[in-house]
Coordinates of N, CA, C and O in Angstrom, one line a residue:
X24 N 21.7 28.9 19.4 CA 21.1 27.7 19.0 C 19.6 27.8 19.4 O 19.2 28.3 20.5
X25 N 18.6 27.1 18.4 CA 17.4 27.3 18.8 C 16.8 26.5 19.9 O 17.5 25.6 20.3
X26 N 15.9 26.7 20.2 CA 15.5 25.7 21.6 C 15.2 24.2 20.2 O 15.0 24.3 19.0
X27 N 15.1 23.4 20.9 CA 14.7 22.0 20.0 C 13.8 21.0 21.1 O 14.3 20.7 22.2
X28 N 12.2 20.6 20.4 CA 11.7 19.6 21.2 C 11.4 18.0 20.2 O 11.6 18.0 19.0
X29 N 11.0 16.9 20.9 CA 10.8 16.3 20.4 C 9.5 16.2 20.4 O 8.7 16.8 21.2
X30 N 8.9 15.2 19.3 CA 7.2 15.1 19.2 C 7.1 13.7 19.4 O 7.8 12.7 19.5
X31 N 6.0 14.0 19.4 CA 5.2 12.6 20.0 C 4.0 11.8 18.7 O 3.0 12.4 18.4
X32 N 4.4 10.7 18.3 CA 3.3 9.9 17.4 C 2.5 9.4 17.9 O 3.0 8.6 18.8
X33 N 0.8 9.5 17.7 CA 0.0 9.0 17.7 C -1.1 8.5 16.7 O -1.2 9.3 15.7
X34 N -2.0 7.3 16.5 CA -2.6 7.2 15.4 C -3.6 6.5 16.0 O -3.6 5.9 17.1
X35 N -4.6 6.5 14.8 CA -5.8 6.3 15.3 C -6.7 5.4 13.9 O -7.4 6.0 13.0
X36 N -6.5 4.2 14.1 CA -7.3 3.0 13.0 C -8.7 3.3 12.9 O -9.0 3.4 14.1
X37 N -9.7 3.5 12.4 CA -11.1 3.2 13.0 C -11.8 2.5 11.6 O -11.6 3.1 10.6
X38 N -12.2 2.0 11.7 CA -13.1 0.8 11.2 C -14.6 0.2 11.0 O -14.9 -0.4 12.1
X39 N -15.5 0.2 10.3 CA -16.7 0.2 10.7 C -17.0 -1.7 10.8 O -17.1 -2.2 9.6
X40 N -17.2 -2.5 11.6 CA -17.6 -3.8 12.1 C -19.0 -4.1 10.1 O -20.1 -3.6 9.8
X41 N -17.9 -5.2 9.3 CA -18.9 -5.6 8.4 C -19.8 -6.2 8.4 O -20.4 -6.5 7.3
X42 N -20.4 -6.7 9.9 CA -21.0 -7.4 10.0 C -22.5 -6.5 10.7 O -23.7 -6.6 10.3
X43 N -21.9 -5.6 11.7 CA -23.0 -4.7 12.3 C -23.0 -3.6 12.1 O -23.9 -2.8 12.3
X44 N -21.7 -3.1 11.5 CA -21.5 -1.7 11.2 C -21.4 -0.7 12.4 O -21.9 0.4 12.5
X45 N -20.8 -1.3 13.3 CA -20.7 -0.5 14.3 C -19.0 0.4 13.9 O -18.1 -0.1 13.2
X46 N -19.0 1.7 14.5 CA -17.3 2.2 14.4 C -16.4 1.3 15.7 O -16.6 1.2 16.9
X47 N -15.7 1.0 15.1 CA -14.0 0.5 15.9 C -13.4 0.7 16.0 O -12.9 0.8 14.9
X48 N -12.2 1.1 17.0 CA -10.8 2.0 16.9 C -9.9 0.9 17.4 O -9.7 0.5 18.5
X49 N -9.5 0.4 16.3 CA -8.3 -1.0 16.5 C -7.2 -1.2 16.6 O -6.4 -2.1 16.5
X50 N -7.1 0.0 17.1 CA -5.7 0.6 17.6 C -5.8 0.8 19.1 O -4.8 1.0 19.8
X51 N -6.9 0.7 19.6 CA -7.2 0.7 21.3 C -7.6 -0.7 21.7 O -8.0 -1.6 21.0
X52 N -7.5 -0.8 23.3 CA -8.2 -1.9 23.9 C -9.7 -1.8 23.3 O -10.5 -0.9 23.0
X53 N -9.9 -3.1 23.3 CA -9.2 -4.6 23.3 C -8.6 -5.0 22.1 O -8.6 -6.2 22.0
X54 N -8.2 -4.3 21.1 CA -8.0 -4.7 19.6 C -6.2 -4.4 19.8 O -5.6 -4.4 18.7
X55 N -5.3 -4.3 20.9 CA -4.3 -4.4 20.6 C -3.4 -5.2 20.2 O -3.2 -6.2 20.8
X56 N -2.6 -4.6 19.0 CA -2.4 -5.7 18.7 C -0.8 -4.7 17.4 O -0.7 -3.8 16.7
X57 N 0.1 -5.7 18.0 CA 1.4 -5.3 17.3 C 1.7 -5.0 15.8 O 2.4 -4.2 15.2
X58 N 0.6 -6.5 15.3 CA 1.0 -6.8 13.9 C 0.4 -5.1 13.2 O 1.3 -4.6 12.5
X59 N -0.2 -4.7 13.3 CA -1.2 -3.4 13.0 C -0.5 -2.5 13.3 O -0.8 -1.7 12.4
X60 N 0.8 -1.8 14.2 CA 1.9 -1.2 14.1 C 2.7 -0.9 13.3 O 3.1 0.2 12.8
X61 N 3.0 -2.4 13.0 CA 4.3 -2.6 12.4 C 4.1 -2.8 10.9 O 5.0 -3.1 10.0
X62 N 2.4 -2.6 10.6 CA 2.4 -2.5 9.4 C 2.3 -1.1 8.9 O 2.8 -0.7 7.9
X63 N 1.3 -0.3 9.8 CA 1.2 1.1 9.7 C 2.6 1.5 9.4 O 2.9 1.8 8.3
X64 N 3.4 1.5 10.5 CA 4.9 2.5 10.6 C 6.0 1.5 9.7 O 6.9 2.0 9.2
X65 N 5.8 0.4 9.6 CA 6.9 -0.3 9.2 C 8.4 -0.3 10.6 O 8.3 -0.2 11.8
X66 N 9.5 -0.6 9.9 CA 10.8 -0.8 11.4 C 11.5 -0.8 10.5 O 11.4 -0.5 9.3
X67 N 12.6 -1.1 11.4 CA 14.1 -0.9 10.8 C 14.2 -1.8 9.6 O 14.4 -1.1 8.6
X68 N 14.1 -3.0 9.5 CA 14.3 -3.8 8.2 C 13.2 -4.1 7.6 O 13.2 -5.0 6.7
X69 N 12.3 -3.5 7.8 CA 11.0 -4.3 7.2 C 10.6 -2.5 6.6 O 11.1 -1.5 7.2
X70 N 9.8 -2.4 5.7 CA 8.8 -0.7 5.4 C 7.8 -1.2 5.7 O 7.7 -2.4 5.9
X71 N 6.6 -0.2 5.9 CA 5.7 -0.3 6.4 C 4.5 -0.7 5.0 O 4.8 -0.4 3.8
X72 N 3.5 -1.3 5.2 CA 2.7 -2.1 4.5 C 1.4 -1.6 4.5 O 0.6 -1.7 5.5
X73 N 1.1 -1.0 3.3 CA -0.6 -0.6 3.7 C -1.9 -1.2 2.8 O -3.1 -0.8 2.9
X74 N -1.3 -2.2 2.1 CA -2.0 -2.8 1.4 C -1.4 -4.2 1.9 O -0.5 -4.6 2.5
X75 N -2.8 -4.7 1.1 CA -2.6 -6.8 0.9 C -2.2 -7.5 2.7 O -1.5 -8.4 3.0
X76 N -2.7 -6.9 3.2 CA -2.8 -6.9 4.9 C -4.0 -8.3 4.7 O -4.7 -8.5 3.7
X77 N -3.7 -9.0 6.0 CA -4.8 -9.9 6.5 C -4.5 -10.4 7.8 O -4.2 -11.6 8.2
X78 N -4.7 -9.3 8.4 CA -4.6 -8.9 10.0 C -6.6 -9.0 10.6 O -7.6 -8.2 10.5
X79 N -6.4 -10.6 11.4 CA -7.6 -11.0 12.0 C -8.1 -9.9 13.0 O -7.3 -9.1 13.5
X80 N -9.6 -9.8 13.3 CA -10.2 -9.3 14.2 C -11.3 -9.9 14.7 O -12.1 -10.7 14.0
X81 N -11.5 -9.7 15.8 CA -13.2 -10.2 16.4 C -13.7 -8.6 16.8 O -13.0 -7.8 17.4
X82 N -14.9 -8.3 16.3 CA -16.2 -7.4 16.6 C -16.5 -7.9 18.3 O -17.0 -9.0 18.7
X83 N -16.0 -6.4 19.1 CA -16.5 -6.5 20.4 C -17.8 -7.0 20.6 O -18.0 -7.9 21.4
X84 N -18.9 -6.1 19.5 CA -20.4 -5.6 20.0 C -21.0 -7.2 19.2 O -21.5 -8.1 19.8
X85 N -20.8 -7.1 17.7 CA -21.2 -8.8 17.5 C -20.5 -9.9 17.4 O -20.9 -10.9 16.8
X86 N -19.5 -9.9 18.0 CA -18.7 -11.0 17.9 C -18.0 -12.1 16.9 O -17.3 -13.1 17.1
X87 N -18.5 -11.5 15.8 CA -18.1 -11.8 14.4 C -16.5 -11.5 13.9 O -15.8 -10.5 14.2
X88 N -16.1 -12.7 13.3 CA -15.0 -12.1 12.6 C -14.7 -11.3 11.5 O -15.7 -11.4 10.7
X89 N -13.5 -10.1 10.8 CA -13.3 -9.4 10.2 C -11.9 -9.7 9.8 O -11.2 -10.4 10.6
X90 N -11.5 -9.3 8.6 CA -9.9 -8.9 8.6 C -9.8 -7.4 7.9 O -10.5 -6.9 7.1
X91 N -9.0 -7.1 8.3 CA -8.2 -6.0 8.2 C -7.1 -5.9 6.5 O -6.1 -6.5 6.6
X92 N -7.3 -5.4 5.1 CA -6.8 -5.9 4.3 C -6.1 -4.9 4.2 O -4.9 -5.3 4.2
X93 N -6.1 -3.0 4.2 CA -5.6 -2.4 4.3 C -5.5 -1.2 4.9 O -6.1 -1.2 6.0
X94 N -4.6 0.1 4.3 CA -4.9 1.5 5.1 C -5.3 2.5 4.1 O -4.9 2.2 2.9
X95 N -6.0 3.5 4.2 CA -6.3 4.9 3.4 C -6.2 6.0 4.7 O -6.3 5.8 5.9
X96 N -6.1 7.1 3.8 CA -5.8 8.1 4.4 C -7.3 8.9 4.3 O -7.4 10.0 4.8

């Protein structure tokens, strides 16, 4: 039998702020946030959703609001 490991998922949102254009990784503190998970990966009863999203944000640096509509690769 061959040896067998498990892997580990990691992902990384980043975003440029529409208002200042700064880069954002909204996947890290302080932007955590579940709904953004569970739309990336989807769950047991639900698939995962990468369009038609309207997942709120506040801009750390200007404090402006954003939403989040979808994902690209």
């Amino acid at each position: 039998m061959k040896d067998s490991v498990i892997g580990e998922v990691s992902f990384d949102v980043k975003v440029k702020c529409p208002h200042c254009n700064e880069n954002l990784s909204i996947n890290q503190y302080p932007y955590d946030n579940e709904e953004l998970g569970v739309n990336l990966f989807g769950g047991y009863d639900n698939p995962a959703k990468w369009s038609g999203l309207a997942i709120e944000y506040k801009c750390v640096y200007c404090e402006k609001d954003f939403t989040l509509t979808g994902f690209e690769i």
